[in-house]
Tab-separated table of C-alpha atoms and ligand atoms in Angstrom:
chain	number	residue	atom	x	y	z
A	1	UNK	CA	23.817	-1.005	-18.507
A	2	UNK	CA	21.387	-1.220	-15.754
A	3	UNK	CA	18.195	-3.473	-14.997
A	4	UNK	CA	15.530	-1.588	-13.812
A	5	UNK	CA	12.265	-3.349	-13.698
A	6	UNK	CA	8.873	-1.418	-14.169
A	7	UNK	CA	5.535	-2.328	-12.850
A	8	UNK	CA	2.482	-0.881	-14.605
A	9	UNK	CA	-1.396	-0.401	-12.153
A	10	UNK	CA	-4.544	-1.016	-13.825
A	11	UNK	CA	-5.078	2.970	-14.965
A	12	UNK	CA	-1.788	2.995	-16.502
A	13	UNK	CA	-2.474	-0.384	-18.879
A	14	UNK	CA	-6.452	0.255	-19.273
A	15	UNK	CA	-6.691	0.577	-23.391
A	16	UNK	CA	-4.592	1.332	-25.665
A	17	UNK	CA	-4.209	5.002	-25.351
A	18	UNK	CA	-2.714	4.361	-21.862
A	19	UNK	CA	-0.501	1.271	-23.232
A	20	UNK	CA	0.836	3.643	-26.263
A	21	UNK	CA	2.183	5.670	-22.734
A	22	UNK	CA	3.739	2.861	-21.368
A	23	UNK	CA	5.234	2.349	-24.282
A	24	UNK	CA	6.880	5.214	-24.868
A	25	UNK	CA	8.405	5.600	-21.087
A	26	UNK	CA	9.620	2.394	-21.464
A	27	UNK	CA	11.202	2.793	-25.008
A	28	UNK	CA	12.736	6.102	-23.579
A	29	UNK	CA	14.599	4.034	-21.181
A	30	UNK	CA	16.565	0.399	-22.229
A	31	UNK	CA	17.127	-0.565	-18.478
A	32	UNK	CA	13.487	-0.883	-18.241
A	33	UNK	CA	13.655	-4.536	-19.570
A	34	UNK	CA	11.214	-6.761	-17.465
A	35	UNK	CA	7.457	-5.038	-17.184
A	36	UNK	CA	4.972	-6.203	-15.112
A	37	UNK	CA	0.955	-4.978	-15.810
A	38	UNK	CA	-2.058	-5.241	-14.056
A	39	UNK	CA	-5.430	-5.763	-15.445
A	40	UNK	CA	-6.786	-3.211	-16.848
A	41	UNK	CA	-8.168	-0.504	-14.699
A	42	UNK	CA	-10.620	2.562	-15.155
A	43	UNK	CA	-10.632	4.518	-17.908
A	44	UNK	CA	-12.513	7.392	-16.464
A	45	UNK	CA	-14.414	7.951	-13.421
A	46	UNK	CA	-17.418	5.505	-13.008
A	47	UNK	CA	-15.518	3.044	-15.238
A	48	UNK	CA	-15.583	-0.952	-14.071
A	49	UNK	CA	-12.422	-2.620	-13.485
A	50	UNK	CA	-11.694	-5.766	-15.615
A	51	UNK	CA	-10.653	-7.732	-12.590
A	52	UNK	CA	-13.909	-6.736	-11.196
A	53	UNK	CA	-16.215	-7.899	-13.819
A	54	UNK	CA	-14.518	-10.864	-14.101
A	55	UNK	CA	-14.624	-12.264	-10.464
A	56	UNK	CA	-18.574	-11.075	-11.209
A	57	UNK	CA	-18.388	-13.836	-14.032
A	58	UNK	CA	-17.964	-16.064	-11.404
A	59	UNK	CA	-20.217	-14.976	-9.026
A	60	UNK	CA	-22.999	-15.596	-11.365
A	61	UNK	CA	-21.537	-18.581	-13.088
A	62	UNK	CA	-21.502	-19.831	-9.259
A	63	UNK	CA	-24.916	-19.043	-8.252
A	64	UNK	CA	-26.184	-20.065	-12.344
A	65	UNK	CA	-27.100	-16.457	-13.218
A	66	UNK	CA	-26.476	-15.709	-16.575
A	67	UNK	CA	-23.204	-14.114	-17.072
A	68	UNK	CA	-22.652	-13.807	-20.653
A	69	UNK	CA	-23.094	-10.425	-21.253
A	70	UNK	CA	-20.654	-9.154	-18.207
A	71	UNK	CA	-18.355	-11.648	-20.372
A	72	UNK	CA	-18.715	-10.293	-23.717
A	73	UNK	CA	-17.824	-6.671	-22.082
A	74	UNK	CA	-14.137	-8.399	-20.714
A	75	UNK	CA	-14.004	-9.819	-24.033
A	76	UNK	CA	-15.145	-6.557	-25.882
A	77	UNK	CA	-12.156	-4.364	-23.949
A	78	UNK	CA	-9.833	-6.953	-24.835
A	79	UNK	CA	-10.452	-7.076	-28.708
A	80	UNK	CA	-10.836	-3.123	-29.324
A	81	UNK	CA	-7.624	-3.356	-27.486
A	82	UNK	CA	-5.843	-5.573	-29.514
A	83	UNK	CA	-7.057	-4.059	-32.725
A	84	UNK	CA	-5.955	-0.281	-31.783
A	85	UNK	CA	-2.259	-1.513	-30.568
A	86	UNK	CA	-2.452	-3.103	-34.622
A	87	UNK	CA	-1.078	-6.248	-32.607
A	88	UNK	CA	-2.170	-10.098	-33.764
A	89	UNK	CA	-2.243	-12.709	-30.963
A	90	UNK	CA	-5.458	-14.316	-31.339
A	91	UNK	CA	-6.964	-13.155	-28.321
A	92	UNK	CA	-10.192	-14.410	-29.336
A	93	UNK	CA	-8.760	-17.798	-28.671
A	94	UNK	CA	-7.687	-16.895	-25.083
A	95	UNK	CA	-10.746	-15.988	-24.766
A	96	UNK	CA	-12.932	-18.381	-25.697
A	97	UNK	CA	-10.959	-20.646	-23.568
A	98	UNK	CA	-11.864	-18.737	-20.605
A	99	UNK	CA	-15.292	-18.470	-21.231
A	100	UNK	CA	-14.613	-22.927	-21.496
A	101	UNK	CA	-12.972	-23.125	-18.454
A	102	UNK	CA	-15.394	-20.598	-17.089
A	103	UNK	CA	-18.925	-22.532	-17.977
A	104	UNK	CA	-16.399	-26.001	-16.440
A	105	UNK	CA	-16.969	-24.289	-12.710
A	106	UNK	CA	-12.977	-23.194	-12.775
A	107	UNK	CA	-12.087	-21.251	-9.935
A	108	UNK	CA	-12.414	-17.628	-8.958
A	109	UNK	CA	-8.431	-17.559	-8.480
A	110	UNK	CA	-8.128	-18.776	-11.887
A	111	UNK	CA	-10.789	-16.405	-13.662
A	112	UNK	CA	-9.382	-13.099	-11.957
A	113	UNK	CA	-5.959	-14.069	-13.005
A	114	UNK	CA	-6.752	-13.934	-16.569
A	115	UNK	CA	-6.939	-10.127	-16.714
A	116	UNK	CA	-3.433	-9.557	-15.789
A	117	UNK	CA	-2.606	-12.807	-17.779
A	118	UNK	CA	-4.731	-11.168	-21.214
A	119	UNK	CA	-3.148	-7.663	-20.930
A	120	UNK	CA	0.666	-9.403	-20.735
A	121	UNK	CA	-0.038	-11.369	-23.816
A	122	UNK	CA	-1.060	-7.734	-25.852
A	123	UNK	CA	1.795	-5.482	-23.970
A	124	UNK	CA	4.253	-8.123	-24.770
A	125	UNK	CA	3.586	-8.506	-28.733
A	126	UNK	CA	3.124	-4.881	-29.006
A	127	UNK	CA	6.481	-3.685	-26.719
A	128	UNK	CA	7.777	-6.688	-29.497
A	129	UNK	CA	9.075	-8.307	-25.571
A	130	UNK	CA	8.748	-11.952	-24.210
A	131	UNK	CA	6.028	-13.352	-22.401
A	132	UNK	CA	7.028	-14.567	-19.299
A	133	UNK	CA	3.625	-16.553	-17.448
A	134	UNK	CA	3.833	-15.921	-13.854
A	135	UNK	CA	1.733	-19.459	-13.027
A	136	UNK	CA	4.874	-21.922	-12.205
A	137	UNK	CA	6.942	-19.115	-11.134
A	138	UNK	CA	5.619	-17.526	-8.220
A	139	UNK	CA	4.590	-19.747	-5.924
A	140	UNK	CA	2.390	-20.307	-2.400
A	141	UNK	CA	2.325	-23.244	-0.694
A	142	UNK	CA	-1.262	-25.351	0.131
A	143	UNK	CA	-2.286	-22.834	2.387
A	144	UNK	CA	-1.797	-20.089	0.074
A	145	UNK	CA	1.207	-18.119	1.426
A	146	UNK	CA	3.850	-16.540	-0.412
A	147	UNK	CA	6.803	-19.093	-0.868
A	148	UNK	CA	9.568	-16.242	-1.451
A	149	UNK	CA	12.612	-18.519	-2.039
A	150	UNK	CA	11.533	-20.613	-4.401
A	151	UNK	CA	9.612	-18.194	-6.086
A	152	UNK	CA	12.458	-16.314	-5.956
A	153	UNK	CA	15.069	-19.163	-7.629
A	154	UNK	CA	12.358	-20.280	-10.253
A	155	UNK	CA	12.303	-16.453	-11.306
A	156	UNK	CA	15.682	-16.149	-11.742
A	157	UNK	CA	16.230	-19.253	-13.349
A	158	UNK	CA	13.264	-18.139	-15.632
A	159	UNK	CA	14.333	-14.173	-16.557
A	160	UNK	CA	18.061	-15.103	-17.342
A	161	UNK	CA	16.156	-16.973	-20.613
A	162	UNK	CA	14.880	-13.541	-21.619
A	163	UNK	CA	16.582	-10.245	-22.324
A	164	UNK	CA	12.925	-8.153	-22.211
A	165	UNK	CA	9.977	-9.402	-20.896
A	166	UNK	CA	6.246	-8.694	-20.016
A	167	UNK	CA	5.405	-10.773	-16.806
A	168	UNK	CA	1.368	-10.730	-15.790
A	169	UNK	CA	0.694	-9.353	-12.477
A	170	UNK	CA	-1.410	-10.475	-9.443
A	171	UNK	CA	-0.901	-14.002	-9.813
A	172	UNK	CA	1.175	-17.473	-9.331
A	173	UNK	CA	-0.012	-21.112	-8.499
A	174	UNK	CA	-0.262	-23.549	-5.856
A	175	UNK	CA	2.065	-26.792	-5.691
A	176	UNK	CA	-0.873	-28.610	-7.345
A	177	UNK	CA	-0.560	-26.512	-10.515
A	178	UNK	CA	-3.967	-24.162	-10.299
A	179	UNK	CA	-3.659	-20.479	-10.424
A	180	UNK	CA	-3.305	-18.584	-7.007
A	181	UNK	CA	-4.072	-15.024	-6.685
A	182	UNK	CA	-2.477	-12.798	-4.194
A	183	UNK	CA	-4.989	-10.491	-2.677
A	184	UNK	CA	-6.392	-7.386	-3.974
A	185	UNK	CA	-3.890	-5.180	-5.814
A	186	UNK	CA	-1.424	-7.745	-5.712
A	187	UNK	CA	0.402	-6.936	-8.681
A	188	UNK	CA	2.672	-4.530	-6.550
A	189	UNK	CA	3.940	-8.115	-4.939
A	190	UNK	CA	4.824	-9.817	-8.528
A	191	UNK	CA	6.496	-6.415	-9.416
A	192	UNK	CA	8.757	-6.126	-6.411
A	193	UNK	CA	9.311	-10.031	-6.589
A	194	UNK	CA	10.649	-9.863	-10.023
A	195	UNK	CA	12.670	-6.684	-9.067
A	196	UNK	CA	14.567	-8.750	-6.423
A	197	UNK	CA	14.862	-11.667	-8.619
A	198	UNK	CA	16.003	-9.571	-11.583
A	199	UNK	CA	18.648	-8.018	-9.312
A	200	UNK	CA	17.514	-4.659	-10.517
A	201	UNK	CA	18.545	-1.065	-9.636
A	202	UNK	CA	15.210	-0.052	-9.117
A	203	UNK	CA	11.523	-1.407	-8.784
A	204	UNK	CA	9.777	1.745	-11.023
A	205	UNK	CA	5.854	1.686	-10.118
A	206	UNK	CA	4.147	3.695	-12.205
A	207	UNK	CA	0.527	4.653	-11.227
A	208	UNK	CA	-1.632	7.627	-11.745
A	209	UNK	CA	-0.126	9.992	-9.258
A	210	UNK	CA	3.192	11.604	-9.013
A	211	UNK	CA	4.495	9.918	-6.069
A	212	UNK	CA	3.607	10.181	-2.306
A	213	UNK	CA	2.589	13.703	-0.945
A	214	UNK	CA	3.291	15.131	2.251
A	215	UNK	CA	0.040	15.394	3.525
A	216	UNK	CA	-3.443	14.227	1.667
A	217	UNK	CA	-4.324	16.560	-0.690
A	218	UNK	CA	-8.254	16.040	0.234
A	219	UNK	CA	-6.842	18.382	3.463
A	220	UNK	CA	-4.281	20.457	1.890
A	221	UNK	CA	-4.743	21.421	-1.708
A	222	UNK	CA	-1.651	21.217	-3.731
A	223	UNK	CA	-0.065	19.463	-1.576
A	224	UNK	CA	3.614	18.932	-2.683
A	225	UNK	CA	5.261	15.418	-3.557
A	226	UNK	CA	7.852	13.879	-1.603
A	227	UNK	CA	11.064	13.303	-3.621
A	228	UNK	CA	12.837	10.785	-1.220
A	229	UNK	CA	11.547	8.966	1.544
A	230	UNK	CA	13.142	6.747	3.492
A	231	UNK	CA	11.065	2.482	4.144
A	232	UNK	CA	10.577	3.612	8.058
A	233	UNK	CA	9.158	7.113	7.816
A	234	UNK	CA	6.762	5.430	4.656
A	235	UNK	CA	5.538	2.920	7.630
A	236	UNK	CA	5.340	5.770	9.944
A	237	UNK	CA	3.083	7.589	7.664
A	238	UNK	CA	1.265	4.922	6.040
A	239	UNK	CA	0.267	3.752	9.628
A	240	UNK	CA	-0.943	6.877	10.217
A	241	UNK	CA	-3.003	6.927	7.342
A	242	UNK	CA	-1.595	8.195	4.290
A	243	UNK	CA	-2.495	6.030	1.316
A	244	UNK	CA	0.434	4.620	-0.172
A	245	UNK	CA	2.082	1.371	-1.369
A	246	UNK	CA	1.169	-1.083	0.995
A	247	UNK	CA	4.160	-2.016	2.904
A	248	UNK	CA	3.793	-5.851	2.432
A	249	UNK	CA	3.542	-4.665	-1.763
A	250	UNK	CA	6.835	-3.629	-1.592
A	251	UNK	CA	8.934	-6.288	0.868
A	252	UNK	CA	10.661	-7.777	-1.414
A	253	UNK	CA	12.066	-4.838	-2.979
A	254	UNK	CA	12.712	-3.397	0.564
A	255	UNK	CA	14.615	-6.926	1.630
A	256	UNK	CA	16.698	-6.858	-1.330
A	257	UNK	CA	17.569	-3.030	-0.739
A	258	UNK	CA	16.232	-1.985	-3.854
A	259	UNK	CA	14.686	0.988	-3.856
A	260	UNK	CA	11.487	2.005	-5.658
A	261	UNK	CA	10.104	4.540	-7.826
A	262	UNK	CA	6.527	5.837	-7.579
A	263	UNK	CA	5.953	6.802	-11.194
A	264	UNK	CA	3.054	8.875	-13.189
A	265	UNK	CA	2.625	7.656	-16.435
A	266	UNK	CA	0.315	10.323	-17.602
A	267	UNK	CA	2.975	12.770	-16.024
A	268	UNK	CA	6.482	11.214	-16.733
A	269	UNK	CA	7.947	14.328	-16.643
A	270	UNK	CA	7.714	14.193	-12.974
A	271	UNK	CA	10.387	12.469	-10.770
A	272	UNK	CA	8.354	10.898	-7.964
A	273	UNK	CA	9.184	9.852	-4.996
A	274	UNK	CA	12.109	7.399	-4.820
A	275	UNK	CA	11.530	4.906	-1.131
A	276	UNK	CA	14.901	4.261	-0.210
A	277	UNK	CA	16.448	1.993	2.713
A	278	UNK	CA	18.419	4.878	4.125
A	279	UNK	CA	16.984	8.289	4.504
A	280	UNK	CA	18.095	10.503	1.503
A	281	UNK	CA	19.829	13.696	1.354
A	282	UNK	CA	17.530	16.623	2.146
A	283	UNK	CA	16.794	19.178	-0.053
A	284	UNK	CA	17.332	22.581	0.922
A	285	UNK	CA	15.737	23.762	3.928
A	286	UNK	CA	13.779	20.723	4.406
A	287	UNK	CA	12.720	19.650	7.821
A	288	UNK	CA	9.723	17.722	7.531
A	289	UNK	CA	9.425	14.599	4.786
A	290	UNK	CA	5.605	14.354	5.453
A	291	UNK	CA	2.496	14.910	8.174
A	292	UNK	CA	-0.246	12.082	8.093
A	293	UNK	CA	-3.243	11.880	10.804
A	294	UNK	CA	-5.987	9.158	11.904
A	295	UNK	CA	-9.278	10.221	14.251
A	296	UNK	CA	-10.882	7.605	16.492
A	297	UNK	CA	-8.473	7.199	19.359
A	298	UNK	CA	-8.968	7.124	23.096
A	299	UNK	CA	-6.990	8.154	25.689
A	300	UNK	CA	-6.928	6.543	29.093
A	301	UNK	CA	-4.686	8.917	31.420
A	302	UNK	CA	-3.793	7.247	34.675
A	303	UNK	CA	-2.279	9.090	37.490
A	304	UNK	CA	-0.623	7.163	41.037
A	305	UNK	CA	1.429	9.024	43.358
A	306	UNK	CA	5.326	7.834	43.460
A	307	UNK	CA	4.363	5.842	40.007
A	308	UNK	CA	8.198	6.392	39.010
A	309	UNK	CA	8.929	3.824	41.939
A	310	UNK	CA	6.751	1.094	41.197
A	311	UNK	CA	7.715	-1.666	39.264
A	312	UNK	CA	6.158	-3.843	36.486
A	313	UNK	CA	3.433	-0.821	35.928
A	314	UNK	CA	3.641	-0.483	32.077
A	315	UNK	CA	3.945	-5.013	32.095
A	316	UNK	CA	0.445	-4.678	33.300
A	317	UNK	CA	-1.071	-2.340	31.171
A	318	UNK	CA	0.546	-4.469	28.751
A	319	UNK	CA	-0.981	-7.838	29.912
A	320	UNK	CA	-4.747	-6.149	30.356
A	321	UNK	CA	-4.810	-4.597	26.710
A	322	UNK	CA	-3.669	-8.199	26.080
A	323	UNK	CA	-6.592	-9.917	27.344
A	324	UNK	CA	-9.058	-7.534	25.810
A	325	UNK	CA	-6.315	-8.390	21.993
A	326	UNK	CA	-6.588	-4.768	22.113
A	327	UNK	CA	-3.290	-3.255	21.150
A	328	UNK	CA	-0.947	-0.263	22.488
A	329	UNK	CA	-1.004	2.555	19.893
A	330	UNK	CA	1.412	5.003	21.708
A	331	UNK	CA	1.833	4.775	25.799
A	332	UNK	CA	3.015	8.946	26.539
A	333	UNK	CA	4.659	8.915	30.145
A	334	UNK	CA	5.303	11.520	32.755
A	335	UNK	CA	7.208	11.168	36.310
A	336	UNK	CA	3.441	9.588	37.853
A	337	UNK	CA	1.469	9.596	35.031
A	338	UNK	CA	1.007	7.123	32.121
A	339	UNK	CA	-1.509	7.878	29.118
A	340	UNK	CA	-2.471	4.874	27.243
A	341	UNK	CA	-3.713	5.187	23.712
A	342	UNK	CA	-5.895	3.193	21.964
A	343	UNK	CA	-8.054	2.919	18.756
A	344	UNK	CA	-11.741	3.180	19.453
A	345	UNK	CA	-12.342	0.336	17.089
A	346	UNK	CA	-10.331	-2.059	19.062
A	347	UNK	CA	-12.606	-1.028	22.192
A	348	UNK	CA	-15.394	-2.047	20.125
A	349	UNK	CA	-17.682	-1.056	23.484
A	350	UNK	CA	-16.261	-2.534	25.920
A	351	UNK	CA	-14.339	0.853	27.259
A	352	UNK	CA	-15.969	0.787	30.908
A	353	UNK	CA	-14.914	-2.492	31.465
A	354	UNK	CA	-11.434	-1.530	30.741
A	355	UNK	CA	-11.172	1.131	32.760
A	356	UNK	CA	-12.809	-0.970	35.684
A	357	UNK	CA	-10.282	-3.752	34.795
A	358	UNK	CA	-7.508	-0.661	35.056
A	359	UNK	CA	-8.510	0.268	38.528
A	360	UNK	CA	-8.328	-2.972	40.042
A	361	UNK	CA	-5.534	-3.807	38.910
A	362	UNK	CA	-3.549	-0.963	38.929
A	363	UNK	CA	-5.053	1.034	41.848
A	364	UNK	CA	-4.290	4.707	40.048
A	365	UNK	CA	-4.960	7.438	42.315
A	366	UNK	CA	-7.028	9.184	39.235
A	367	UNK	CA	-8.397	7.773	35.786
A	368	UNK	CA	-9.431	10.552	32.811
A	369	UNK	CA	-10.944	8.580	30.066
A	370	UNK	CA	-10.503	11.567	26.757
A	371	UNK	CA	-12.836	10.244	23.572
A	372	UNK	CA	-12.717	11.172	20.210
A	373	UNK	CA	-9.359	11.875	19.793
A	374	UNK	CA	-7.005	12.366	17.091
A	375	UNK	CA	-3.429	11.695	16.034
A	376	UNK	CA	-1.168	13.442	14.357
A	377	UNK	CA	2.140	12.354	13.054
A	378	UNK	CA	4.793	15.148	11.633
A	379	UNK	CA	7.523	12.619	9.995
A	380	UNK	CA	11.271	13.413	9.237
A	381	UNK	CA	14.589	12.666	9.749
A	382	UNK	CA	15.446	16.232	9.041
A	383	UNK	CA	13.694	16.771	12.769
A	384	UNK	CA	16.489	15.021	14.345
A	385	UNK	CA	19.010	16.836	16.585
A	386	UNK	CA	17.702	20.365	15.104
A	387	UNK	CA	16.652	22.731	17.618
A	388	UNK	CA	13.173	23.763	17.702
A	389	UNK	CA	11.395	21.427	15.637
A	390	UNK	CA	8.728	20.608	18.405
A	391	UNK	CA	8.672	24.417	19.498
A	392	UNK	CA	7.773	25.453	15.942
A	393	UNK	CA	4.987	23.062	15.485
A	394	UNK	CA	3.364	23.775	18.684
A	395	UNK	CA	3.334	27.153	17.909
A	396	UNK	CA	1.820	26.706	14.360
A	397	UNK	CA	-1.052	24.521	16.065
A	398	UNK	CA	-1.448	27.313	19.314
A	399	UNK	CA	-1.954	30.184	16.535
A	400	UNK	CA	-4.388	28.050	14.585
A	401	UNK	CA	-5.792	27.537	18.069
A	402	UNK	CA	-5.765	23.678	18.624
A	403	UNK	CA	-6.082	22.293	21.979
A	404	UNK	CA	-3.037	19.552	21.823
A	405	UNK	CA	-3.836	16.804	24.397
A	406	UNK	CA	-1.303	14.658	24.204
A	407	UNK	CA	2.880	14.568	22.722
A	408	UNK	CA	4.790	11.884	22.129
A	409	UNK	CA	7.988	11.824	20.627
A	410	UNK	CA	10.444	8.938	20.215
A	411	UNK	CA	13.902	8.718	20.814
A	412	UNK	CA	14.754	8.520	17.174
A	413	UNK	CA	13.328	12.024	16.872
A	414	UNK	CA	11.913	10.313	13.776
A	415	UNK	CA	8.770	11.424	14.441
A	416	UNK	CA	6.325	13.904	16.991
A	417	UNK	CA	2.852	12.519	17.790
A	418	UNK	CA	0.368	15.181	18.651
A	419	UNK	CA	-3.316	14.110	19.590
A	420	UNK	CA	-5.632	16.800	19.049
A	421	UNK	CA	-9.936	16.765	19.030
A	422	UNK	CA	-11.267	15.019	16.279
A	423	UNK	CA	-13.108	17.915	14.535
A	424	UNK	CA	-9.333	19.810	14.944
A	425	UNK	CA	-7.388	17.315	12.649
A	426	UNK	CA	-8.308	18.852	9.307
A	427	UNK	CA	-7.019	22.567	10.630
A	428	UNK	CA	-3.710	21.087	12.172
A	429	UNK	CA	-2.695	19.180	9.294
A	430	UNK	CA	-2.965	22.693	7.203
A	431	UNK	CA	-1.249	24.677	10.077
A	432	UNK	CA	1.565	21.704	10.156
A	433	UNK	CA	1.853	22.217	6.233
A	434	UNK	CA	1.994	25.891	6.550
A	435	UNK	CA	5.094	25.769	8.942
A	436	UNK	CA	7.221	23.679	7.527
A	437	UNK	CA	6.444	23.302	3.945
A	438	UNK	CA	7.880	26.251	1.543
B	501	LIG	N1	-5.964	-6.497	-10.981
B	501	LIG	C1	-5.878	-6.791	-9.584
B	501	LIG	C2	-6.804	-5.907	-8.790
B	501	LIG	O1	-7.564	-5.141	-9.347
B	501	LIG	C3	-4.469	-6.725	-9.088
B	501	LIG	C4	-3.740	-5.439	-9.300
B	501	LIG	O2	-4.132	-4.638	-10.139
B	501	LIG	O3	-2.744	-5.213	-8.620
B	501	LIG	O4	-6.821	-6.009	-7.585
């Protein structure tokens, strides 16, 4: 028998309906033996978060605005909760202890907590699993980072008490004993960290979408899910823009080569997309794993006669962007020509005197400064050595009629970089998708 250790978001966990799903994926599979939840989340659109109403406790408790009635709606979701799962763990008491602790001044760190910390308590009875208290396990140091190794050995230590167990989300403490909370969405963290300390095959997150999709379905409709994707081409694409698990959510996993499983719980039917250290095995005719784009980027094209001679060239451009903490997004070069790309926000208006600072010290024979532009990253290992990648998706952007100003293509063959106009991104994305995705 396995270990595989699911992690459960805020829509998946938000009342009982949505815990009576968790419950049965989780039944349907006995690997799945340490669970970690979030707070609850939205039930439906326009729905409030109970991690957000409760750091609103504290807002008002801090400023002495009344806040019981913000309070009674946490508690409210918590009781009709606990009486539809038919479970019996006092959670009045919990609760009225953070209301105590609450009207004491406690911290924000520790209020927030106590929605993952709640919703653990209630899985756990119900699932008829332990409950394993995250504060004393994961821990940060004083200045609130991560401490990975011990957290790691105190987890360990900790799960090989327990067969099954329910582990709150989202939070840990400090080495003077108060709760910490890692930053927004943080229960991704706890989930991979117990996945790494459990030793498990696989770190299952399930969420409310069936995995990662090649492009953003707000640009192509229906667009597909991607089955198996490989840690780098994830970064590649999540850097480009596509929403997905933050990288930093899923280190641990990724450092203990365990890969992970984005889940649907209201569609468990559906595989997902499995992240993997090594790029999987491609289906058939597969090419592309996914396309992702970002607008706001500026170009600054620099042309010098003999450039190919000159030494220490790029070591400058380097050391200006430097001194402006601006950084190098992609750096394109020809035989005398080196385009330099950069996000407009890093510019943050102070373009002119970069080029100006460019000319002197670099003495190009031209400057073209190109605005407003966008980039475009197709992402696969099925692009490497195969012929005619880069000639097919030209093509599909030159018969959708899109300028391209700019290609850039690593060694790795990992990935192509296009830059296109900003008002173009929308139409290459769909005439990427079209090419390459059957
Ligand atoms: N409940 C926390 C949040 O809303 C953490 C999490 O769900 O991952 O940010």
């Amino acid at each position: 028998m396995g270990i595989k250790v699911a992690k459960f978001g805020g829509s998946s966990v938000a009342d009982a309906i949505q815990i009576g799903k968790t419950k049965k994926i989780i039944e349907a599979d006995p690997d799945r033996k340490y669970i970690v939840v979030s707070a609850p989340g939205k039930r439906f659109d326009g729905d409030t978060k109970i991690t957000d109403l409760l750091y609103l406790c504290k807002t008002h408790r801090e400023h002495n605005l009344p806040y019981e009635q913000l309070f009674q709606v946490v508690c409210d979701r918590y009781k009709v909760t606990e009486v539809n799962l038919e479970v019996e763990v006092n959670i009045r008491k919990y609760l009225d202890e953070i209301r105590e602790n609450l009207e004491k001044g406690t911290t924000a760190d520790y209020v927030a907590s106590r929605g993952e910390y709640l919703n653990a308590i209630l899985i756990a009875a119900y699932l008829g699993y332990d409950f394993v208290d995250a504060a004393g396990l994961i821990q940060f140091d004083a200045k609130g980072r991560l401490l990975p190794e011990e957290t790691d050995r105190a987890l360990k230590e900790e799960l090989k008490k327990h067969e099954r167990a329910v582990i709150p989300g989202f939070y840990g403490s400090s080495p003077d004993g108060s709760v910490k909370t890692f930053s927004r969405g943080g229960s991704d963290i706890t989930g991979a960290l117990v996945a790494r300390a459990a030793e498990a095959d696989v770190y299952e997150n399930w969420t409310d979408v069936s995995g990662v999709l090649v492009a953003d379905p707000r640009i192509v409709e229906g667009a597909k899910p991607i089955s198996t994707i490989s840690y780098k081409e994830l970064r590649e694409l999540s850097y480009m823009g596509a929403s997905v698990l933050h990288e930093d959510a899923i280190y641990p996993a990724r450092a203990a080569d365990i890969p992970v499983n984005i889940r649907n719980t209201n569609r468990p039917q559906d595989e997902g997309t499995l992240i993997t250290a090594e790029a999987g095995p491609l289906e058939d005719g597969q090419i592309i794993t996914g396309i992702a784009g970002r607008k706001n980027f500026t170009v600054i094209a620099l042309y010098k006669n003999m450039l190919s001679d000159e030494r220490g060239f790029v070591r400058r451009i380097a050391g200006i962007l430097e001194d402006f903490d601006i950084s190098l997004e992609h750096l394109p070069t020809g035989i005398d020509t080196v385009s330099v790309v950069i996000s407009e926000d890093s510019i943050d208006g102070r373009l002119d005197e970069i080029v100006e600072e460019f000319r002197q010290q670099l003495k190009p024979d031209t400057i073209d400064v190109i605005e407003h532009m966008a980039l475009i990253a197709t992402v696969g290992y099925g692009m490497s050595s195969r012929p005619g990648v880069s000639a097919a998706l030209f093509s599909a952007l030159a018969e959708e009629g899109v300028n391209i100003r700019m290609i850039d293509q690593g060694s790795s063959e990992m990935n192509i970089i296009v830059g296109v106009e900003n008002d173009d991104l929308e139409r290459s994305i769909k005439a990427i998708y079209r090419a390459f995705i059957k």
